[in-house]
CSV table of C-alpha atoms and ligand atoms in Angstrom, one decimal:
chain,number,residue,atom,x,y,z
A,1,MET,CA,21.6,-10.5,13.3
A,2,LYS,CA,19.0,-13.1,12.5
A,3,LEU,CA,18.4,-13.8,8.8
A,4,HIS,CA,14.7,-12.9,8.9
A,5,GLU,CA,15.6,-9.5,10.3
A,6,LEU,CA,17.6,-8.5,7.3
A,7,THR,CA,16.6,-5.8,4.8
A,8,ILE,CA,16.5,-6.7,1.1
A,9,HIS,CA,19.8,-4.8,0.4
A,10,GLU,CA,21.6,-6.4,3.4
A,11,ALA,CA,20.4,-9.8,2.2
A,12,LEU,CA,21.5,-9.2,-1.4
A,13,ASP,CA,24.9,-8.2,-0.1
A,14,LEU,CA,25.3,-11.5,1.8
A,15,LEU,CA,23.9,-13.6,-1.0
A,16,GLN,CA,26.3,-12.0,-3.5
A,17,ARG,CA,29.2,-12.6,-1.2
A,18,ARG,CA,28.0,-16.2,-0.8
A,19,GLU,CA,27.8,-15.8,3.0
A,20,ILE,CA,24.3,-17.0,3.0
A,21,SER,CA,22.1,-19.0,0.6
A,22,ALA,CA,18.6,-18.1,-0.6
A,23,THR,CA,17.5,-21.4,0.9
A,24,GLU,CA,18.8,-20.5,4.4
A,25,LEU,CA,17.2,-17.1,4.1
A,26,THR,CA,13.8,-18.5,3.0
A,27,GLN,CA,13.9,-21.1,5.7
A,28,ALA,CA,14.6,-18.5,8.3
A,29,VAL,CA,11.7,-16.3,7.2
A,30,LEU,CA,9.3,-19.3,7.0
A,31,GLU,CA,10.3,-20.2,10.6
A,32,ARG,CA,9.6,-16.7,11.6
A,33,ILE,CA,6.2,-16.9,10.0
A,34,VAL,CA,5.4,-20.1,11.9
A,35,ALA,CA,6.6,-18.4,15.2
A,36,VAL,CA,4.5,-15.2,14.9
A,37,ASP,CA,1.8,-15.4,12.3
A,38,ASN,CA,-0.7,-16.9,14.7
A,39,ASP,CA,-0.4,-13.6,16.6
A,40,THR,CA,-0.2,-11.1,13.7
A,41,LYS,CA,-2.4,-13.0,11.2
A,42,ALA,CA,-0.7,-11.2,8.3
A,43,TYR,CA,-1.0,-14.0,5.7
A,44,LEU,CA,-4.1,-15.4,4.0
A,45,THR,CA,-2.2,-18.0,1.9
A,46,LEU,CA,1.3,-19.4,2.5
A,47,THR,CA,3.3,-21.4,-0.1
A,48,PRO,CA,6.3,-22.7,1.9
A,49,GLU,CA,7.0,-25.6,-0.5
A,50,ALA,CA,7.0,-23.5,-3.6
A,51,ALA,CA,9.1,-20.9,-1.8
A,52,CYS,CA,11.8,-23.5,-0.9
A,53,GLU,CA,11.8,-24.7,-4.5
A,54,GLU,CA,12.2,-21.1,-5.8
A,55,ALA,CA,15.0,-20.5,-3.3
A,56,ARG,CA,16.8,-23.6,-4.4
A,57,THR,CA,16.5,-22.5,-8.0
A,58,ALA,CA,17.8,-19.1,-7.0
A,59,ASP,CA,20.8,-20.7,-5.4
A,60,GLU,CA,21.5,-22.8,-8.5
A,61,LEU,CA,21.3,-19.8,-10.7
A,62,ARG,CA,23.7,-17.8,-8.5
A,63,ALA,CA,26.1,-20.7,-8.5
A,64,ALA,CA,25.9,-20.8,-12.3
A,65,GLY,CA,26.9,-17.2,-12.4
A,66,THR,CA,23.5,-15.7,-13.2
A,67,ASP,CA,22.3,-12.7,-11.3
A,68,GLY,CA,18.9,-11.0,-10.9
A,69,ALA,CA,18.1,-7.7,-9.2
A,70,LEU,CA,16.3,-9.6,-6.4
A,71,LEU,CA,17.7,-13.1,-6.8
A,72,GLY,CA,16.7,-15.2,-3.8
A,73,ILE,CA,14.8,-12.5,-1.9
A,74,PRO,CA,11.6,-13.7,-0.1
A,75,LEU,CA,8.6,-11.4,-0.8
A,76,ALA,CA,4.9,-11.2,0.1
A,77,LEU,CA,2.0,-10.1,-2.2
A,78,LYS,CA,-1.2,-8.4,-1.2
A,79,ASP,CA,-4.0,-10.8,-2.0
A,80,ASN,CA,-5.5,-8.6,-4.7
A,81,ILE,CA,-2.5,-9.1,-7.0
A,82,CYS,CA,-2.8,-12.2,-9.2
A,83,GLN,CA,-0.2,-14.9,-9.0
A,84,ILE,CA,-0.8,-17.8,-11.3
A,85,GLY,CA,-2.2,-20.9,-9.7
A,86,LEU,CA,-2.8,-19.4,-6.2
A,87,PRO,CA,-6.1,-18.2,-4.8
A,88,THR,CA,-6.5,-14.4,-5.2
A,89,THR,CA,-9.4,-13.7,-2.8
A,90,CYS,CA,-9.2,-9.9,-2.4
A,91,GLY,CA,-10.3,-10.7,1.2
A,92,SER,CA,-13.8,-11.5,-0.1
A,93,ARG,CA,-16.1,-14.5,0.0
A,94,ILE,CA,-17.1,-13.9,-3.5
A,95,LEU,CA,-13.5,-14.6,-4.7
A,96,GLU,CA,-12.7,-17.3,-2.1
A,97,SER,CA,-12.3,-19.9,-4.8
A,98,PHE,CA,-10.9,-17.8,-7.6
A,99,VAL,CA,-7.5,-19.0,-8.9
A,100,PRO,CA,-6.1,-16.7,-11.6
A,101,PRO,CA,-4.7,-18.4,-14.7
A,102,TYR,CA,-2.0,-15.7,-15.1
A,103,ASP,CA,0.5,-13.6,-13.3
A,104,ALA,CA,0.1,-9.8,-12.8
A,105,THR,CA,2.8,-7.9,-14.7
A,106,VAL,CA,4.4,-6.9,-11.4
A,107,VAL,CA,4.6,-10.6,-10.5
A,108,THR,CA,6.2,-11.5,-13.8
A,109,ARG,CA,8.8,-8.7,-13.3
A,110,LEU,CA,9.6,-9.9,-9.7
A,111,ARG,CA,9.8,-13.5,-10.9
A,112,ASP,CA,12.2,-12.5,-13.7
A,113,ALA,CA,14.3,-10.6,-11.0
A,114,GLY,CA,14.6,-13.9,-9.0
A,115,VAL,CA,12.1,-13.3,-6.2
A,116,VAL,CA,11.0,-16.1,-3.9
A,117,PHE,CA,7.2,-15.8,-3.3
A,118,LEU,CA,6.1,-16.5,0.3
A,119,GLY,CA,2.4,-16.1,0.0
A,120,LYS,CA,-0.5,-13.7,-0.1
A,121,THR,CA,-1.3,-11.2,2.6
A,122,ASN,CA,-4.6,-10.1,4.2
A,123,LEU,CA,-6.5,-7.0,3.2
A,124,ASP,CA,-9.8,-5.2,3.6
A,125,GLU,CA,-12.3,-6.7,1.2
A,126,PHE,CA,-11.5,-5.5,-2.3
A,127,ALA,CA,-9.0,-3.0,-0.7
A,128,MET,CA,-11.9,-1.0,0.8
A,129,GLY,CA,-11.0,0.0,4.3
A,130,SER,CA,-8.2,1.3,6.6
A,131,SER,CA,-7.9,-1.5,9.2
A,132,THR,CA,-8.1,-5.0,7.6
A,133,GLU,CA,-11.3,-5.4,9.7
A,134,ASN,CA,-13.2,-5.6,6.4
A,135,SER,CA,-11.4,-8.8,5.4
A,136,ALA,CA,-14.1,-11.6,5.1
A,137,PHE,CA,-11.6,-14.0,6.8
A,138,PHE,CA,-10.0,-12.4,9.8
A,139,THR,CA,-8.5,-9.2,11.1
A,140,THR,CA,-4.7,-8.7,11.0
A,141,ARG,CA,-3.1,-7.4,14.2
A,142,ASN,CA,-0.6,-4.7,14.6
A,143,PRO,CA,2.8,-6.2,15.6
A,144,TRP,CA,3.4,-3.2,17.9
A,145,ASP,CA,0.2,-3.9,19.9
A,146,LEU,CA,-1.8,-7.0,19.0
A,147,THR,CA,-5.0,-5.3,20.2
A,148,ARG,CA,-4.7,-2.7,17.5
A,149,VAL,CA,-5.2,-2.6,13.8
A,150,PRO,CA,-2.3,-2.6,11.4
A,151,GLY,CA,-4.0,-0.1,9.1
A,152,GLY,CA,-5.4,-1.0,5.7
A,153,SER,CA,-6.1,-2.0,3.3
A,154,SER,CA,-2.6,-3.5,2.8
A,155,GLY,CA,-2.5,-4.3,6.5
A,156,GLY,CA,-1.3,-7.8,6.0
A,157,SER,CA,1.7,-6.7,4.0
A,158,ALA,CA,2.6,-4.0,6.5
A,159,ALA,CA,2.2,-6.3,9.5
A,160,ALA,CA,4.2,-9.0,7.8
A,161,LEU,CA,7.1,-6.6,7.2
A,162,SER,CA,7.0,-5.1,10.6
A,163,ALA,CA,7.0,-8.5,12.3
A,164,ASN,CA,9.9,-9.7,10.0
A,165,GLU,CA,7.7,-12.3,8.3
A,166,THR,CA,9.0,-11.2,4.9
A,167,LEU,CA,11.8,-9.0,3.5
A,168,GLY,CA,9.6,-7.0,1.3
A,169,ALA,CA,6.0,-6.7,0.1
A,170,LEU,CA,3.7,-5.2,-2.4
A,171,GLY,CA,0.5,-3.4,-1.6
A,172,SER,CA,-2.0,-1.4,-3.5
A,173,ASP,CA,-3.0,2.2,-2.9
A,174,THR,CA,-6.2,3.7,-4.1
A,175,GLY,CA,-6.6,6.3,-1.3
A,176,GLY,CA,-3.7,5.5,1.1
A,177,SER,CA,-3.7,1.7,1.4
A,178,VAL,CA,0.1,1.4,1.1
A,179,ARG,CA,1.0,4.5,3.1
A,180,GLN,CA,-1.4,4.4,6.0
A,181,PRO,CA,-0.6,0.8,7.0
A,182,ALA,CA,3.1,1.5,6.5
A,183,SER,CA,2.7,4.4,8.9
A,184,LEU,CA,0.7,2.4,11.5
A,185,CYS,CA,3.2,-0.5,11.4
A,186,GLY,CA,6.4,1.5,11.3
A,187,VAL,CA,7.6,0.5,7.8
A,188,VAL,CA,8.2,2.3,4.5
A,189,GLY,CA,5.5,2.4,1.7
A,190,LEU,CA,5.5,4.2,-1.6
A,191,LYS,CA,2.5,5.0,-3.8
A,192,PRO,CA,4.0,5.6,-7.2
A,193,THR,CA,2.7,8.1,-9.7
A,194,TYR,CA,-0.4,6.9,-11.4
A,195,GLY,CA,0.8,4.9,-14.4
A,196,ARG,CA,4.3,4.3,-13.2
A,197,VAL,CA,3.5,0.6,-12.3
A,198,SER,CA,1.3,-1.6,-14.4
A,199,ARG,CA,-2.1,-2.5,-13.0
A,200,TYR,CA,-2.4,-5.5,-15.1
A,201,GLY,CA,-3.4,-8.4,-12.8
A,202,LEU,CA,-4.3,-6.1,-9.9
A,203,VAL,CA,-8.0,-6.7,-9.1
A,204,ALA,CA,-9.6,-3.3,-9.9
A,205,PHE,CA,-11.2,-1.2,-7.2
A,206,ALA,CA,-11.2,2.3,-8.6
A,207,SER,CA,-9.3,2.2,-11.8
A,208,SER,CA,-8.4,5.9,-12.0
A,209,LEU,CA,-6.9,5.8,-8.6
A,210,ASP,CA,-5.4,2.3,-8.1
A,211,GLN,CA,-1.6,1.9,-8.1
A,212,ILE,CA,0.5,-1.0,-6.9
A,213,GLY,CA,3.3,0.2,-4.5
A,214,PRO,CA,6.4,-1.3,-2.8
A,215,MET,CA,6.7,-1.7,0.9
A,216,GLY,CA,10.0,-2.3,2.7
A,217,LYS,CA,11.8,-2.2,6.0
A,218,ASP,CA,13.7,0.9,4.7
A,219,VAL,CA,13.8,3.4,1.9
A,220,THR,CA,16.5,1.6,0.0
A,221,ASP,CA,14.4,-1.5,-0.2
A,222,CYS,CA,11.5,0.5,-1.6
A,223,ALA,CA,13.8,2.0,-4.2
A,224,LEU,CA,15.1,-1.5,-5.2
A,225,LEU,CA,11.5,-2.9,-5.5
A,226,LEU,CA,10.2,0.1,-7.5
A,227,SER,CA,13.1,-0.2,-9.9
A,228,VAL,CA,12.0,-3.8,-10.7
A,229,ILE,CA,8.2,-3.3,-10.8
A,230,ALA,CA,8.0,0.1,-12.6
A,231,GLY,CA,7.7,0.6,-16.3
A,232,HIS,CA,5.6,0.5,-19.4
A,233,ASP,CA,3.2,-2.4,-20.0
A,234,PRO,CA,1.3,-2.7,-23.2
A,235,ARG,CA,-1.4,-4.6,-21.2
A,236,ASP,CA,-2.2,-1.5,-19.2
A,237,SER,CA,-3.3,1.3,-21.4
A,238,THR,CA,-2.7,3.8,-18.5
A,239,SER,CA,0.8,2.8,-17.9
A,240,LEU,CA,3.4,5.5,-18.7
A,241,ASP,CA,5.9,4.9,-21.4
A,242,THR,CA,8.8,6.7,-19.8
A,243,PRO,CA,12.2,5.1,-18.9
A,244,VAL,CA,12.7,3.6,-15.5
A,245,PRO,CA,15.7,4.9,-13.6
A,246,ASP,CA,17.7,2.9,-11.1
A,247,TYR,CA,16.0,4.5,-8.1
A,248,THR,CA,18.8,3.5,-5.7
A,249,GLN,CA,21.0,6.0,-7.6
A,250,ALA,CA,18.8,8.9,-6.3
A,251,LEU,CA,19.6,8.1,-2.6
A,252,ARG,CA,21.9,10.6,-1.1
A,253,PRO,CA,22.4,11.6,2.5
A,254,GLU,CA,21.9,15.4,2.3
A,255,LEU,CA,19.2,17.7,1.1
A,256,GLU,CA,21.3,20.9,0.3
A,257,GLY,CA,19.1,23.4,-1.6
A,258,LEU,CA,16.0,21.2,-1.7
A,259,ARG,CA,12.7,23.0,-1.2
A,260,VAL,CA,10.3,21.4,1.2
A,261,GLY,CA,6.7,22.7,1.5
A,262,VAL,CA,4.6,22.2,4.6
A,263,PRO,CA,0.9,22.5,3.8
A,264,ARG,CA,-0.9,24.3,6.5
A,265,GLU,CA,-4.1,22.2,5.9
A,266,TYR,CA,-2.1,19.1,7.1
A,267,PHE,CA,-1.8,20.2,10.6
A,268,GLY,CA,-4.3,21.1,13.4
A,269,ALA,CA,-7.8,19.9,14.1
A,270,GLY,CA,-8.2,16.1,14.0
A,271,THR,CA,-4.5,15.3,14.2
A,272,GLN,CA,-3.3,13.6,17.4
A,273,PRO,CA,-1.0,16.0,19.3
A,274,GLY,CA,1.7,13.3,19.6
A,275,VAL,CA,1.6,12.8,15.8
A,276,GLU,CA,2.0,16.5,15.2
A,277,MET,CA,4.9,16.7,17.6
A,278,ALA,CA,6.8,13.9,15.9
A,279,LEU,CA,6.1,15.7,12.6
A,280,ARG,CA,7.4,19.0,13.7
A,281,LYS,CA,10.7,17.3,14.9
A,282,ALA,CA,11.0,15.5,11.6
A,283,ILE,CA,10.7,18.8,9.7
A,284,GLN,CA,13.5,20.2,11.8
A,285,VAL,CA,15.6,17.2,10.8
A,286,LEU,CA,15.0,18.0,7.2
A,287,ALA,CA,16.0,21.6,7.8
A,288,ASP,CA,19.2,20.4,9.5
A,289,LEU,CA,20.0,18.3,6.5
A,290,GLY,CA,20.0,21.4,4.3
A,291,ALA,CA,16.4,21.6,3.1
A,292,LYS,CA,14.7,25.0,2.7
A,293,ILE,CA,11.4,24.7,4.6
A,294,GLY,CA,8.5,26.9,3.8
A,295,GLU,CA,4.8,27.0,4.4
A,296,THR,CA,2.4,26.3,1.6
A,297,SER,CA,-1.3,25.7,1.1
A,298,LEU,CA,-3.4,23.0,-0.6
A,299,PRO,CA,-6.6,24.9,-0.2
A,300,HIS,CA,-9.0,22.2,-1.5
A,301,THR,CA,-7.7,19.5,0.9
A,302,GLU,CA,-11.0,19.5,2.8
A,303,TYR,CA,-12.9,18.4,-0.4
A,304,ALA,CA,-10.6,15.4,-1.0
A,305,LEU,CA,-12.5,13.0,1.2
A,306,PRO,CA,-16.0,13.8,-0.2
A,307,VAL,CA,-14.7,13.7,-3.7
A,308,TYR,CA,-13.0,10.4,-3.2
A,309,TYR,CA,-16.1,8.9,-1.6
A,310,LEU,CA,-18.1,9.8,-4.8
A,311,LEU,CA,-15.5,8.8,-7.4
A,312,ALA,CA,-14.0,5.7,-5.8
A,313,PRO,CA,-17.4,4.0,-5.1
A,314,ALA,CA,-18.6,5.1,-8.6
A,315,GLU,CA,-15.7,3.3,-10.2
A,316,ALA,CA,-16.0,0.4,-7.8
A,317,SER,CA,-19.7,-0.1,-8.5
A,318,ALA,CA,-18.8,-0.5,-12.2
A,319,ASN,CA,-15.7,-2.7,-11.6
A,320,LEU,CA,-17.5,-5.0,-9.2
A,321,ALA,CA,-20.5,-5.5,-11.5
A,322,ARG,CA,-18.5,-8.5,-13.0
A,323,TYR,CA,-18.9,-10.5,-9.9
A,324,ASP,CA,-22.3,-12.0,-10.6
A,325,GLY,CA,-21.6,-15.7,-10.0
A,326,VAL,CA,-21.2,-16.5,-13.7
A,327,LYS,CA,-17.5,-16.2,-14.4
A,328,TYR,CA,-15.5,-15.7,-11.2
A,329,GLY,CA,-15.6,-17.3,-7.8
A,330,TYR,CA,-18.7,-17.8,-5.7
A,331,SER,CA,-22.0,-18.6,-7.3
A,332,ALA,CA,-25.2,-19.0,-5.3
A,333,PRO,CA,-26.6,-22.6,-5.8
A,334,ASP,CA,-30.2,-23.5,-6.7
A,335,ALA,CA,-31.5,-20.1,-7.7
A,336,PRO,CA,-34.8,-20.4,-9.7
A,337,ASP,CA,-33.7,-17.9,-12.3
A,338,VAL,CA,-30.7,-15.8,-13.4
A,339,TRP,CA,-31.7,-12.6,-11.6
A,340,GLU,CA,-32.2,-14.5,-8.4
A,341,ALA,CA,-28.8,-16.1,-8.9
A,342,TYR,CA,-27.1,-12.7,-9.3
A,343,ARG,CA,-29.0,-11.3,-6.3
A,344,ARG,CA,-28.1,-14.2,-4.0
A,345,THR,CA,-24.5,-14.4,-5.2
A,346,ARG,CA,-23.9,-10.8,-4.4
A,347,GLN,CA,-25.9,-10.7,-1.2
A,348,HIS,CA,-23.9,-13.6,0.2
A,349,GLY,CA,-20.6,-12.9,-1.5
A,350,PHE,CA,-20.0,-9.3,-0.6
A,351,GLY,CA,-19.5,-7.9,2.9
A,352,ALA,CA,-21.2,-4.8,4.3
A,353,GLU,CA,-18.6,-2.2,3.4
A,354,VAL,CA,-18.4,-3.4,-0.2
A,355,LYS,CA,-22.2,-3.3,-0.5
A,356,ARG,CA,-22.2,0.2,1.0
A,357,ARG,CA,-19.7,1.4,-1.7
A,358,ILE,CA,-21.6,-0.3,-4.5
A,359,MET,CA,-24.8,1.5,-3.4
A,360,LEU,CA,-23.1,4.9,-3.0
A,361,GLY,CA,-21.4,4.5,-6.4
A,362,THR,CA,-24.6,3.4,-8.2
A,363,TYR,CA,-26.4,6.3,-6.6
A,364,ALA,CA,-23.8,8.8,-7.7
A,365,LEU,CA,-23.8,7.6,-11.2
A,366,SER,CA,-27.6,7.3,-11.6
A,367,ALA,CA,-29.6,9.5,-14.0
A,368,GLY,CA,-30.5,12.7,-12.4
A,369,TYR,CA,-27.7,12.6,-9.9
A,370,TYR,CA,-24.8,12.2,-12.2
A,371,ASP,CA,-24.3,15.9,-12.8
A,372,ALA,CA,-24.8,16.8,-9.1
A,373,TYR,CA,-22.4,14.2,-7.7
A,374,TYR,CA,-20.1,12.4,-10.1
A,375,LEU,CA,-19.5,15.2,-12.5
A,376,LYS,CA,-19.1,17.8,-9.8
A,377,ALA,CA,-16.7,15.6,-8.0
A,378,GLN,CA,-14.6,15.3,-11.2
A,379,LYS,CA,-14.4,19.0,-11.4
A,380,VAL,CA,-13.3,19.3,-7.8
A,381,ARG,CA,-10.7,16.6,-8.4
A,382,THR,CA,-9.2,19.0,-11.0
A,383,LEU,CA,-9.0,21.7,-8.3
A,384,ILE,CA,-7.2,19.3,-6.0
A,385,LYS,CA,-4.7,18.4,-8.7
A,386,GLN,CA,-4.1,22.1,-9.4
A,387,ASP,CA,-3.4,22.7,-5.7
A,388,PHE,CA,-0.4,20.3,-5.9
A,389,TYR,CA,0.6,21.7,-9.3
A,390,ARG,CA,0.9,25.1,-7.8
A,391,ALA,CA,2.7,23.9,-4.6
A,392,PHE,CA,5.3,22.1,-6.8
A,393,GLN,CA,6.1,25.3,-8.7
A,394,GLU,CA,7.5,26.6,-5.5
A,395,PHE,CA,8.6,23.4,-3.7
A,396,ASP,CA,10.3,20.1,-4.7
A,397,VAL,CA,8.2,18.0,-2.3
A,398,VAL,CA,5.6,18.6,0.4
A,399,VAL,CA,5.6,16.9,3.7
A,400,GLY,CA,3.1,16.2,6.5
A,401,PRO,CA,1.7,13.3,8.5
A,402,THR,CA,0.6,10.2,6.7
A,403,ALA,CA,-2.3,9.6,9.1
A,404,PRO,CA,-3.9,11.8,11.7
A,405,THR,CA,-3.5,9.2,14.4
A,406,VAL,CA,-1.4,6.2,15.4
A,407,ALA,CA,-2.9,2.7,15.2
A,408,PHE,CA,-6.3,2.5,16.8
A,409,LYS,CA,-7.9,-0.4,18.7
A,410,ILE,CA,-9.5,-3.3,16.8
A,411,GLY,CA,-13.2,-2.5,16.8
A,412,GLU,CA,-12.8,1.2,17.7
A,413,LYS,CA,-14.0,2.5,14.4
A,414,ALA,CA,-15.5,-0.6,12.8
A,415,GLN,CA,-19.1,0.6,13.3
A,416,ASP,CA,-18.4,4.2,12.3
A,417,PRO,CA,-17.5,4.4,8.6
A,418,LEU,CA,-17.0,8.1,8.7
A,419,GLN,CA,-14.4,7.9,11.4
A,420,MET,CA,-12.7,5.1,9.5
A,421,TYR,CA,-12.7,7.2,6.3
A,422,LEU,CA,-11.0,10.0,8.1
A,423,SER,CA,-7.9,7.8,8.6
A,424,ASP,CA,-7.1,8.7,4.9
A,425,VAL,CA,-7.6,12.5,4.9
A,426,PHE,CA,-3.9,13.1,4.2
A,427,THR,CA,-3.4,10.2,1.8
A,428,ILE,CA,-6.4,10.5,-0.5
A,429,PRO,CA,-5.4,13.9,-2.2
A,430,GLN,CA,-2.3,12.3,-3.8
A,431,ASN,CA,-4.4,9.6,-5.4
A,432,LEU,CA,-6.9,12.1,-6.8
A,433,ALA,CA,-3.9,14.2,-8.1
A,434,GLY,CA,-2.1,11.1,-9.6
A,435,ILE,CA,1.1,12.1,-7.9
A,436,CYS,CA,3.6,10.0,-5.9
A,437,ALA,CA,4.0,9.9,-2.1
A,438,LEU,CA,5.9,7.9,0.4
A,439,SER,CA,5.4,7.2,4.1
A,440,LEU,CA,8.4,6.4,6.5
A,441,PRO,CA,8.7,6.1,10.2
A,442,CYS,CA,9.4,9.4,12.0
A,443,GLY,CA,8.9,8.7,15.7
A,444,PHE,CA,6.4,7.4,18.2
A,445,ALA,CA,3.2,8.7,19.9
A,446,ASP,CA,1.9,6.7,22.8
A,447,GLY,CA,4.5,4.0,22.0
A,448,LEU,CA,3.2,3.5,18.5
A,449,PRO,CA,4.8,4.4,15.2
A,450,VAL,CA,4.1,7.7,13.4
A,451,GLY,CA,4.6,8.1,9.7
A,452,LEU,CA,6.1,11.1,7.8
A,453,GLN,CA,4.5,11.5,4.4
A,454,ILE,CA,6.6,13.0,1.5
A,455,SER,CA,4.6,13.8,-1.6
A,456,GLY,CA,6.2,14.6,-4.9
A,457,PRO,CA,5.1,15.7,-8.4
A,458,VAL,CA,4.2,13.3,-11.2
A,459,LEU,CA,7.2,11.0,-11.8
A,460,GLY,CA,8.9,12.7,-8.8
A,461,GLU,CA,9.8,9.3,-7.2
A,462,GLU,CA,13.5,10.0,-7.2
A,463,LEU,CA,13.0,13.2,-5.3
A,464,VAL,CA,10.7,11.7,-2.8
A,465,LEU,CA,13.0,8.7,-2.2
A,466,ARG,CA,16.0,11.1,-1.9
A,467,VAL,CA,14.3,13.1,0.9
A,468,ALA,CA,13.1,9.9,2.6
A,469,TYR,CA,16.6,8.4,2.5
A,470,ALA,CA,18.4,11.5,3.8
A,471,TYR,CA,15.9,11.6,6.7
A,472,GLU,CA,16.3,7.9,7.4
A,473,GLN,CA,20.1,8.1,7.4
A,474,ALA,CA,19.9,10.9,10.0
A,475,THR,CA,17.5,9.1,12.3
A,476,GLU,CA,17.1,5.7,14.0
A,477,TRP,CA,13.3,5.2,13.7
A,478,HIS,CA,13.4,2.6,11.0
A,479,SER,CA,15.6,0.3,13.0
A,480,GLN,CA,13.2,0.2,15.9
A,481,LYS,CA,11.3,-3.1,15.9
A,482,PRO,CA,8.2,-4.3,17.7
A,483,ILE,CA,8.4,-6.9,20.4
A,484,ILE,CA,5.5,-9.1,19.6
A,485,LYS,CA,3.6,-9.7,22.8
A,486,LYS,CA,4.2,-13.4,23.0
A,487,GLU,CA,8.0,-12.8,22.8
A,488,ARG,CA,8.0,-10.4,25.7
B,501,LIG,N1,-9.1,3.5,3.0
B,501,LIG,C1,-9.5,3.9,1.7
B,501,LIG,C2,-10.8,3.2,1.3
B,501,LIG,O1,-11.3,2.6,2.1
B,501,LIG,C3,-8.4,3.7,0.8
B,501,LIG,C4,-8.3,2.3,0.4
B,501,LIG,C5,-7.2,2.0,-0.6
B,501,LIG,O2,-6.3,2.8,-0.8
B,501,LIG,N2,-7.3,0.8,-1.3
B,501,LIG,O3,-11.2,3.3,0.2
């Protein structure tokens, strides 16, 4: 096996046994990036010299007898996560020249664990989108079919993983942005419980929904990454002060006695038949592993999308008010007065989707409309939360498709925001409810990967990982790799 094809846990094994060095591993991944990133366009920024330096340090530390949970493992970060001294563009012109003077808490934790940072991956501008087509710089392509989108907004992270251009990655998930691209690219992605992972240093989109999540080539890698990045952080007042388990301890190959709910709202109209077929087979595998399967209902599912598209833009309109050309990034030159400077900075700096969200959000929050839209949406959010609460009284986890379709063509939905928004019908409810959910490969439709979504209660990461791991052990989907067209 080639080094860039390794999973994190396989690489750690070889590193610990001194069969490979972090330097060799990093070189192999960097060579892979040179070979395929022109096709996938997963990365916005690459830091090969720094990566080699960090790999050397990791080798020295290991030689000196020091260990770290991820010592010498090359990793990619979505470009809305701050890493000191590197551009953090958020896929936006307005932050093109922004270089954060500090590390996000997740980056500090990964650094302390010995990670080698490869660079920053592409995303939809400010994480608003489901295809990476909203990146101000370029569209990332799906390694399974370069004419298709990798999903979004963490499309760069998902494509990089799927094309073996990194061993692991971080994404962010506000309404599905870790899980949906993971599903479309055939990798594993986990959205942790709201508050499980610190948001300090994650550029805010919708603060009550945003959560950083691990992405990996398999479930074990996600468990390893989550064990490192999770935990309380005094710098994020919404971070939970509960102990972090070693998530790899939860991974067992059977599901005896586990209760798995299948929400009836997650099947039927709008879901591609091939996706539904793969899902039905996956549920049978869970049953064969000993799980008790039962039907359940999440009756307010149909309201999740409209609620999200009131609340997320409302929060975004407030969060993005800070980009006015004064403190961060782009500033329009030669404006005659301060108002004109704001206007020109934002007009030039933001792309169409971001402007649409700011307008939607400002409208929903404005006097006279607040009660009818924002407040009402908050109330329906509570109903959506209660749906899950009730389902988890009866079931340990609920399962369904991650996305209604496989990867779509580049350009297919770019002019139709509503169609694009529908990509997230099954992933948005979990963000609104604040619960955890994971997507992992469960088959193919039309030759493209399909994702199985496993949702668990608040702090139910161990359960979700356990179900995912058992399923993964019983199937071969995660070991299928794309042949990038140029290689054929
Ligand atoms: N696709 C959704 C949106 O456009 C979710 C994005 C995300 O999770 N960051 O808002």
